[in-house]
Amino acid sequence: MKTDGEHTNAATKSGQIAELLQERIASQIIGQGTRLQEAELAAEFSSSRTVIREALGSLEQRGLITRIPNRGAIVKKLEVDEVEEIFEVREWLEAMLTYRATLNAPDGHWQAFHGIFDFELKNRIASGDIKSYNDCLEQLRTETLIQSRNKIAVQYVNLILDRARVIKNRITLLPGRAEAGRQMHVRMLEFMNERDAEGAQAVKREIIRSARALFQKYRSLIL
């Protein structure tokens, strides 16, 4: 019989494995439709198949995989309807968190981000450095979620973004999208600096709606 400490260690290990696999799926190191074999994962992580099953169960709850009983799982492919639903939820939830972050953050809190998006990223995007733009988007999003001070909403946003990160990155690579997105973020950050929550929220919705429109136009290339 396992002790309480052994159960805790197993749960911690399965959680760590789940987080690592989730990151691989979100960044497309593990692509959609890939089969995850229990035996192979157990060997890679030097864990029992029981621990691997617990990790896969966690990923299934997050909607990232489909389980194959006693064998492993397959990474789920995002369907058009699902992506549309994700955009719809993101528009309202992220706009609300932007509104809250604008009101909650200290005066001048967004000035550094405004400088990065208004000047530094303009040159980087012009030179084809889209990765720096995506990295700054993630940093801004993380800080916005922190300043929103709504843990429940943040959990939902993170869950959705883990499923949609590949789509988001592919949209950013479309011609002209990074520069258009940069300009919209500059406008949003101007509102945030002025503590104009309604203005910031409106631009955030515009950002997500414009990304959704690009997905609808180029979905055969994106999915």
mmCIF file of N, CA and C in Angstrom, residues 71-168:
data_model
loop_
_atom_site.group_PDB
_atom_site.id
_atom_site.type_symbol
_atom_site.label_atom_id
_atom_site.label_comp_id
_atom_site.label_asym_id
_atom_site.label_seq_id
_atom_site.Cartn_x
_atom_site.Cartn_y
_atom_site.Cartn_z
ATOM 1 N N ARG A 71 -3.921 2.407 -23.640
ATOM 2 C CA ARG A 71 -2.892 2.491 -24.677
ATOM 3 C C ARG A 71 -2.227 3.864 -24.736
ATOM 4 N N GLY A 72 -3.001 4.897 -24.624
ATOM 5 C CA GLY A 72 -2.428 6.235 -24.734
ATOM 6 C C GLY A 72 -3.481 7.237 -25.134
ATOM 7 N N ALA A 73 -3.143 8.066 -26.112
ATOM 8 C CA ALA A 73 -4.071 9.123 -26.515
ATOM 9 C C ALA A 73 -3.660 9.679 -27.867
ATOM 10 N N ILE A 74 -4.565 10.466 -28.455
ATOM 11 C CA ILE A 74 -4.284 11.174 -29.702
ATOM 12 C C ILE A 74 -4.519 12.664 -29.462
ATOM 13 N N VAL A 75 -3.580 13.486 -29.906
ATOM 14 C CA VAL A 75 -3.724 14.933 -29.758
ATOM 15 C C VAL A 75 -4.879 15.403 -30.637
ATOM 16 N N LYS A 76 -5.829 16.117 -30.035
ATOM 17 C CA LYS A 76 -7.019 16.552 -30.758
ATOM 18 C C LYS A 76 -6.686 17.607 -31.809
ATOM 19 N N LYS A 77 -7.414 17.527 -32.906
ATOM 20 C CA LYS A 77 -7.306 18.539 -33.946
ATOM 21 C C LYS A 77 -8.403 19.570 -33.738
ATOM 22 N N LEU A 78 -8.033 20.837 -33.793
ATOM 23 C CA LEU A 78 -9.029 21.896 -33.672
ATOM 24 C C LEU A 78 -9.879 21.950 -34.934
ATOM 25 N N GLU A 79 -11.190 21.933 -34.762
ATOM 26 C CA GLU A 79 -12.116 22.054 -35.879
ATOM 27 C C GLU A 79 -12.545 23.514 -36.040
ATOM 28 N N VAL A 80 -13.085 23.823 -37.210
ATOM 29 C CA VAL A 80 -13.473 25.204 -37.514
ATOM 30 C C VAL A 80 -14.453 25.748 -36.486
ATOM 31 N N ASP A 81 -15.490 24.976 -36.165
ATOM 32 C CA ASP A 81 -16.504 25.442 -35.213
ATOM 33 C C ASP A 81 -15.893 25.719 -33.843
ATOM 34 N N GLU A 82 -14.949 24.868 -33.440
ATOM 35 C CA GLU A 82 -14.312 25.037 -32.136
ATOM 36 C C GLU A 82 -13.467 26.313 -32.104
ATOM 37 N N VAL A 83 -12.735 26.573 -33.181
ATOM 38 C CA VAL A 83 -11.922 27.789 -33.244
ATOM 39 C C VAL A 83 -12.811 29.028 -33.197
ATOM 40 N N GLU A 84 -13.943 28.984 -33.910
ATOM 41 C CA GLU A 84 -14.883 30.112 -33.889
ATOM 42 C C GLU A 84 -15.399 30.356 -32.472
ATOM 43 N N GLU A 85 -15.711 29.280 -31.758
ATOM 44 C CA GLU A 85 -16.198 29.417 -30.383
ATOM 45 C C GLU A 85 -15.117 29.992 -29.476
ATOM 46 N N ILE A 86 -13.874 29.578 -29.698
ATOM 47 C CA ILE A 86 -12.764 30.101 -28.906
ATOM 48 C C ILE A 86 -12.609 31.604 -29.127
ATOM 49 N N PHE A 87 -12.692 32.037 -30.375
ATOM 50 C CA PHE A 87 -12.611 33.473 -30.661
ATOM 51 C C PHE A 87 -13.729 34.234 -29.956
ATOM 52 N N GLU A 88 -14.934 33.669 -29.977
ATOM 53 C CA GLU A 88 -16.077 34.341 -29.359
ATOM 54 C C GLU A 88 -15.872 34.513 -27.862
ATOM 55 N N VAL A 89 -15.406 33.447 -27.195
ATOM 56 C CA VAL A 89 -15.169 33.516 -25.753
ATOM 57 C C VAL A 89 -14.015 34.466 -25.447
ATOM 58 N N ARG A 90 -12.950 34.375 -26.241
ATOM 59 C CA ARG A 90 -11.796 35.254 -26.024
ATOM 60 C C ARG A 90 -12.185 36.722 -26.119
ATOM 61 N N GLU A 91 -13.019 37.045 -27.100
ATOM 62 C CA GLU A 91 -13.371 38.451 -27.303
ATOM 63 C C GLU A 91 -13.965 39.061 -26.043
ATOM 64 N N TRP A 92 -14.885 38.361 -25.420
ATOM 65 C CA TRP A 92 -15.556 38.910 -24.246
ATOM 66 C C TRP A 92 -14.716 38.778 -22.979
ATOM 67 N N LEU A 93 -14.065 37.621 -22.819
ATOM 68 C CA LEU A 93 -13.323 37.392 -21.584
ATOM 69 C C LEU A 93 -12.055 38.240 -21.522
ATOM 70 N N GLU A 94 -11.278 38.263 -22.597
ATOM 71 C CA GLU A 94 -10.044 39.051 -22.587
ATOM 72 C C GLU A 94 -10.332 40.549 -22.564
ATOM 73 N N ALA A 95 -11.422 40.962 -23.199
ATOM 74 C CA ALA A 95 -11.799 42.379 -23.141
ATOM 75 C C ALA A 95 -12.141 42.782 -21.715
ATOM 76 N N MET A 96 -12.850 41.910 -21.010
ATOM 77 C CA MET A 96 -13.203 42.196 -19.616
ATOM 78 C C MET A 96 -11.952 42.279 -18.742
ATOM 79 N N LEU A 97 -11.005 41.366 -18.960
ATOM 80 C CA LEU A 97 -9.782 41.380 -18.163
ATOM 81 C C LEU A 97 -8.929 42.610 -18.489
ATOM 82 N N THR A 98 -8.940 43.035 -19.746
ATOM 83 C CA THR A 98 -8.239 44.267 -20.121
ATOM 84 C C THR A 98 -8.860 45.470 -19.418
ATOM 85 N N TYR A 99 -10.167 45.498 -19.357
ATOM 86 C CA TYR A 99 -10.894 46.563 -18.657
ATOM 87 C C TYR A 99 -10.462 46.621 -17.193
ATOM 88 N N ARG A 100 -10.453 45.460 -16.531
ATOM 89 C CA ARG A 100 -10.092 45.402 -15.116
ATOM 90 C C ARG A 100 -8.626 45.788 -14.903
ATOM 91 N N ALA A 101 -7.751 45.291 -15.777
ATOM 92 C CA ALA A 101 -6.324 45.588 -15.628
ATOM 93 C C ALA A 101 -6.051 47.080 -15.788
ATOM 94 N N THR A 102 -6.786 47.724 -16.686
ATOM 95 C CA THR A 102 -6.619 49.166 -16.896
ATOM 96 C C THR A 102 -6.958 49.946 -15.633
ATOM 97 N N LEU A 103 -7.990 49.523 -14.940
ATOM 98 C CA LEU A 103 -8.402 50.210 -13.715
ATOM 99 C C LEU A 103 -7.518 49.857 -12.519
ATOM 100 N N ASN A 104 -7.031 48.627 -12.484
ATOM 101 C CA ASN A 104 -6.318 48.145 -11.297
ATOM 102 C C ASN A 104 -4.837 48.514 -11.261
ATOM 103 N N ALA A 105 -4.209 48.620 -12.419
ATOM 104 C CA ALA A 105 -2.758 48.839 -12.454
ATOM 105 C C ALA A 105 -2.398 50.240 -11.955
ATOM 106 N N PRO A 106 -1.216 50.392 -11.358
ATOM 107 C CA PRO A 106 -0.777 51.720 -10.895
ATOM 108 C C PRO A 106 -0.593 52.684 -12.065
ATOM 109 N N ASP A 107 -0.623 53.958 -11.781
ATOM 110 C CA ASP A 107 -0.385 54.975 -12.813
ATOM 111 C C ASP A 107 0.966 54.736 -13.487
ATOM 112 N N GLY A 108 0.983 54.822 -14.799
ATOM 113 C CA GLY A 108 2.221 54.658 -15.549
ATOM 114 C C GLY A 108 2.659 53.227 -15.760
ATOM 115 N N HIS A 109 1.860 52.278 -15.298
ATOM 116 C CA HIS A 109 2.277 50.873 -15.328
ATOM 117 C C HIS A 109 2.507 50.361 -16.745
ATOM 118 N N TRP A 110 1.762 50.873 -17.724
ATOM 119 C CA TRP A 110 1.819 50.337 -19.079
ATOM 120 C C TRP A 110 2.746 51.140 -19.986
ATOM 121 N N GLN A 111 3.428 52.128 -19.431
ATOM 122 C CA GLN A 111 4.258 53.006 -20.254
ATOM 123 C C GLN A 111 5.392 52.246 -20.937
ATOM 124 N N ALA A 112 6.022 51.328 -20.218
ATOM 125 C CA ALA A 112 7.134 50.567 -20.802
ATOM 126 C C ALA A 112 6.651 49.718 -21.970
ATOM 127 N N PHE A 113 5.501 49.072 -21.798
ATOM 128 C CA PHE A 113 4.944 48.273 -22.890
ATOM 129 C C PHE A 113 4.617 49.161 -24.092
ATOM 130 N N HIS A 114 4.079 50.346 -23.821
ATOM 131 C CA HIS A 114 3.745 51.265 -24.914
ATOM 132 C C HIS A 114 4.998 51.621 -25.713
ATOM 133 N N GLY A 115 6.094 51.876 -25.019
ATOM 134 C CA GLY A 115 7.335 52.192 -25.707
ATOM 135 C C GLY A 115 7.833 51.047 -26.569
ATOM 136 N N ILE A 116 7.716 49.829 -26.045
ATOM 137 C CA ILE A 116 8.167 48.657 -26.805
ATOM 138 C C ILE A 116 7.342 48.482 -28.074
ATOM 139 N N PHE A 117 6.019 48.553 -27.936
ATOM 140 C CA PHE A 117 5.152 48.336 -29.094
ATOM 141 C C PHE A 117 5.220 49.499 -30.083
ATOM 142 N N ASP A 118 5.414 50.702 -29.583
ATOM 143 C CA ASP A 118 5.385 51.875 -30.457
ATOM 144 C C ASP A 118 6.687 52.062 -31.227
ATOM 145 N N PHE A 119 7.806 51.640 -30.664
ATOM 146 C CA PHE A 119 9.094 51.908 -31.298
ATOM 147 C C PHE A 119 9.885 50.629 -31.603
ATOM 148 N N GLU A 120 10.269 49.906 -30.563
ATOM 149 C CA GLU A 120 11.152 48.753 -30.753
ATOM 150 C C GLU A 120 10.562 47.719 -31.706
ATOM 151 N N LEU A 121 9.293 47.350 -31.490
ATOM 152 C CA LEU A 121 8.700 46.293 -32.306
ATOM 153 C C LEU A 121 8.448 46.732 -33.742
ATOM 154 N N LYS A 122 8.270 48.011 -33.955
ATOM 155 C CA LYS A 122 8.066 48.493 -35.325
ATOM 156 C C LYS A 122 9.252 48.119 -36.201
ATOM 157 N N ASN A 123 10.462 48.329 -35.701
ATOM 158 C CA ASN A 123 11.662 47.995 -36.464
ATOM 159 C C ASN A 123 11.866 46.491 -36.569
ATOM 160 N N ARG A 124 11.573 45.785 -35.492
ATOM 161 C CA ARG A 124 11.760 44.331 -35.515
ATOM 162 C C ARG A 124 10.821 43.669 -36.523
ATOM 163 N N ILE A 125 9.568 44.098 -36.527
ATOM 164 C CA ILE A 125 8.602 43.532 -37.475
ATOM 165 C C ILE A 125 9.007 43.868 -38.907
ATOM 166 N N ALA A 126 9.452 45.091 -39.126
ATOM 167 C CA ALA A 126 9.880 45.509 -40.466
ATOM 168 C C ALA A 126 11.034 44.650 -40.976
ATOM 169 N N SER A 127 11.862 44.156 -40.046
ATOM 170 C CA SER A 127 12.996 43.309 -40.430
ATOM 171 C C SER A 127 12.625 41.829 -40.496
ATOM 172 N N GLY A 128 11.339 41.519 -40.249
ATOM 173 C CA GLY A 128 10.875 40.136 -40.333
ATOM 174 C C GLY A 128 10.943 39.361 -39.041
ATOM 175 N N ASP A 129 11.240 40.034 -37.941
ATOM 176 C CA ASP A 129 11.355 39.357 -36.640
ATOM 177 C C ASP A 129 9.975 39.273 -35.976
ATOM 178 N N ILE A 130 9.194 38.277 -36.377
ATOM 179 C CA ILE A 130 7.848 38.108 -35.834
ATOM 180 C C ILE A 130 7.894 37.450 -34.457
ATOM 181 N N LYS A 131 8.949 36.678 -34.194
ATOM 182 C CA LYS A 131 9.059 36.006 -32.897
ATOM 183 C C LYS A 131 9.102 37.016 -31.755
ATOM 184 N N SER A 132 9.852 38.088 -31.926
ATOM 185 C CA SER A 132 9.922 39.103 -30.869
ATOM 186 C C SER A 132 8.551 39.710 -30.609
ATOM 187 N N TYR A 133 7.778 39.901 -31.676
ATOM 188 C CA TYR A 133 6.417 40.428 -31.527
ATOM 189 C C TYR A 133 5.562 39.456 -30.726
ATOM 190 N N ASN A 134 5.610 38.171 -31.083
ATOM 191 C CA ASN A 134 4.827 37.173 -30.346
ATOM 192 C C ASN A 134 5.258 37.086 -28.888
ATOM 193 N N ASP A 135 6.563 37.168 -28.643
ATOM 194 C CA ASP A 135 7.062 37.115 -27.261
ATOM 195 C C ASP A 135 6.527 38.297 -26.448
ATOM 196 N N CYS A 136 6.520 39.476 -27.044
ATOM 197 C CA CYS A 136 6.013 40.662 -26.337
ATOM 198 C C CYS A 136 4.510 40.581 -26.115
ATOM 199 N N LEU A 137 3.789 39.996 -27.067
ATOM 200 C CA LEU A 137 2.356 39.781 -26.872
ATOM 201 C C LEU A 137 2.100 38.909 -25.652
ATOM 202 N N GLU A 138 2.896 37.844 -25.511
ATOM 203 C CA GLU A 138 2.726 36.950 -24.365
ATOM 204 C C GLU A 138 3.050 37.670 -23.059
ATOM 205 N N GLN A 139 4.094 38.491 -23.061
ATOM 206 C CA GLN A 139 4.454 39.242 -21.854
ATOM 207 C C GLN A 139 3.362 40.234 -21.474
ATOM 208 N N LEU A 140 2.804 40.917 -22.467
ATOM 209 C CA LEU A 140 1.723 41.866 -22.202
ATOM 210 C C LEU A 140 0.481 41.140 -21.706
ATOM 211 N N ARG A 141 0.173 40.013 -22.329
ATOM 212 C CA ARG A 141 -1.001 39.249 -21.903
ATOM 213 C C ARG A 141 -0.832 38.763 -20.463
ATOM 214 N N THR A 142 0.353 38.261 -20.134
ATOM 215 C CA THR A 142 0.607 37.780 -18.775
ATOM 216 C C THR A 142 0.426 38.898 -17.758
ATOM 217 N N GLU A 143 0.974 40.071 -18.040
ATOM 218 C CA GLU A 143 0.857 41.194 -17.108
ATOM 219 C C GLU A 143 -0.587 41.687 -17.013
ATOM 220 N N THR A 144 -1.305 41.652 -18.125
ATOM 221 C CA THR A 144 -2.716 42.046 -18.104
ATOM 222 C C THR A 144 -3.520 41.104 -17.221
ATOM 223 N N LEU A 145 -3.256 39.815 -17.332
ATOM 224 C CA LEU A 145 -3.976 38.839 -16.506
ATOM 225 C C LEU A 145 -3.657 39.041 -15.024
ATOM 226 N N ILE A 146 -2.399 39.330 -14.720
ATOM 227 C CA ILE A 146 -2.015 39.571 -13.324
ATOM 228 C C ILE A 146 -2.748 40.792 -12.776
ATOM 229 N N GLN A 147 -2.737 41.879 -13.535
ATOM 230 C CA GLN A 147 -3.347 43.127 -13.062
ATOM 231 C C GLN A 147 -4.873 43.069 -13.051
ATOM 232 N N SER A 148 -5.460 42.119 -13.768
ATOM 233 C CA SER A 148 -6.923 41.994 -13.769
ATOM 234 C C SER A 148 -7.451 41.523 -12.418
ATOM 235 N N ARG A 149 -6.640 40.754 -11.690
ATOM 236 C CA ARG A 149 -6.973 40.286 -10.339
ATOM 237 C C ARG A 149 -8.303 39.524 -10.306
ATOM 238 N N ASN A 150 -8.450 38.628 -11.259
ATOM 239 C CA ASN A 150 -9.618 37.746 -11.294
ATOM 240 C C ASN A 150 -9.120 36.346 -11.620
ATOM 241 N N LYS A 151 -8.846 35.569 -10.586
ATOM 242 C CA LYS A 151 -8.190 34.276 -10.767
ATOM 243 C C LYS A 151 -9.031 33.295 -11.575
ATOM 244 N N ILE A 152 -10.338 33.302 -11.370
ATOM 245 C CA ILE A 152 -11.199 32.359 -12.080
ATOM 246 C C ILE A 152 -11.185 32.652 -13.578
ATOM 247 N N ALA A 153 -11.363 33.916 -13.942
ATOM 248 C CA ALA A 153 -11.347 34.290 -15.357
ATOM 249 C C ALA A 153 -9.995 33.982 -15.990
ATOM 250 N N VAL A 154 -8.923 34.216 -15.254
ATOM 251 C CA VAL A 154 -7.578 33.941 -15.764
ATOM 252 C C VAL A 154 -7.404 32.455 -16.056
ATOM 253 N N GLN A 155 -7.924 31.601 -15.192
ATOM 254 C CA GLN A 155 -7.838 30.158 -15.426
ATOM 255 C C GLN A 155 -8.504 29.775 -16.737
ATOM 256 N N TYR A 156 -9.667 30.338 -16.995
ATOM 257 C CA TYR A 156 -10.383 30.031 -18.234
ATOM 258 C C TYR A 156 -9.631 30.550 -19.454
ATOM 259 N N VAL A 157 -9.098 31.755 -19.358
ATOM 260 C CA VAL A 157 -8.342 32.313 -20.481
ATOM 261 C C VAL A 157 -7.123 31.459 -20.792
ATOM 262 N N ASN A 158 -6.384 31.058 -19.772
ATOM 263 C CA ASN A 158 -5.194 30.240 -19.993
ATOM 264 C C ASN A 158 -5.545 28.904 -20.619
ATOM 265 N N LEU A 159 -6.646 28.311 -20.185
ATOM 266 C CA LEU A 159 -7.090 27.041 -20.754
ATOM 267 C C LEU A 159 -7.398 27.202 -22.241
ATOM 268 N N ILE A 160 -8.105 28.264 -22.583
ATOM 269 C CA ILE A 160 -8.470 28.514 -23.976
ATOM 270 C C ILE A 160 -7.232 28.795 -24.823
ATOM 271 N N LEU A 161 -6.324 29.607 -24.306
ATOM 272 C CA LEU A 161 -5.146 29.992 -25.078
ATOM 273 C C LEU A 161 -4.209 28.819 -25.313
ATOM 274 N N ASP A 162 -4.152 27.883 -24.365
ATOM 275 C CA ASP A 162 -3.332 26.693 -24.572
ATOM 276 C C ASP A 162 -3.825 25.899 -25.777
ATOM 277 N N ARG A 163 -5.131 25.898 -25.989
ATOM 278 C CA ARG A 163 -5.696 25.163 -27.115
ATOM 279 C C ARG A 163 -5.553 25.928 -28.426
ATOM 280 N N ALA A 164 -5.442 27.240 -28.335
ATOM 281 C CA ALA A 164 -5.501 28.064 -29.545
ATOM 282 C C ALA A 164 -4.168 28.704 -29.920
ATOM 283 N N ARG A 165 -3.097 28.400 -29.176
ATOM 284 C CA ARG A 165 -1.839 29.113 -29.404
ATOM 285 C C ARG A 165 -1.300 28.920 -30.817
ATOM 286 N N VAL A 166 -1.406 27.701 -31.344
ATOM 287 C CA VAL A 166 -0.905 27.437 -32.693
ATOM 288 C C VAL A 166 -1.653 28.285 -33.715
ATOM 289 N N ILE A 167 -2.988 28.362 -33.566
ATOM 290 C CA ILE A 167 -3.796 29.172 -34.478
ATOM 291 C C ILE A 167 -3.375 30.637 -34.391
ATOM 292 N N LYS A 168 -3.213 31.121 -33.160
ATOM 293 C CA LYS A 168 -2.832 32.526 -32.946
ATOM 294 C C LYS A 168 -1.497 32.838 -33.615
#
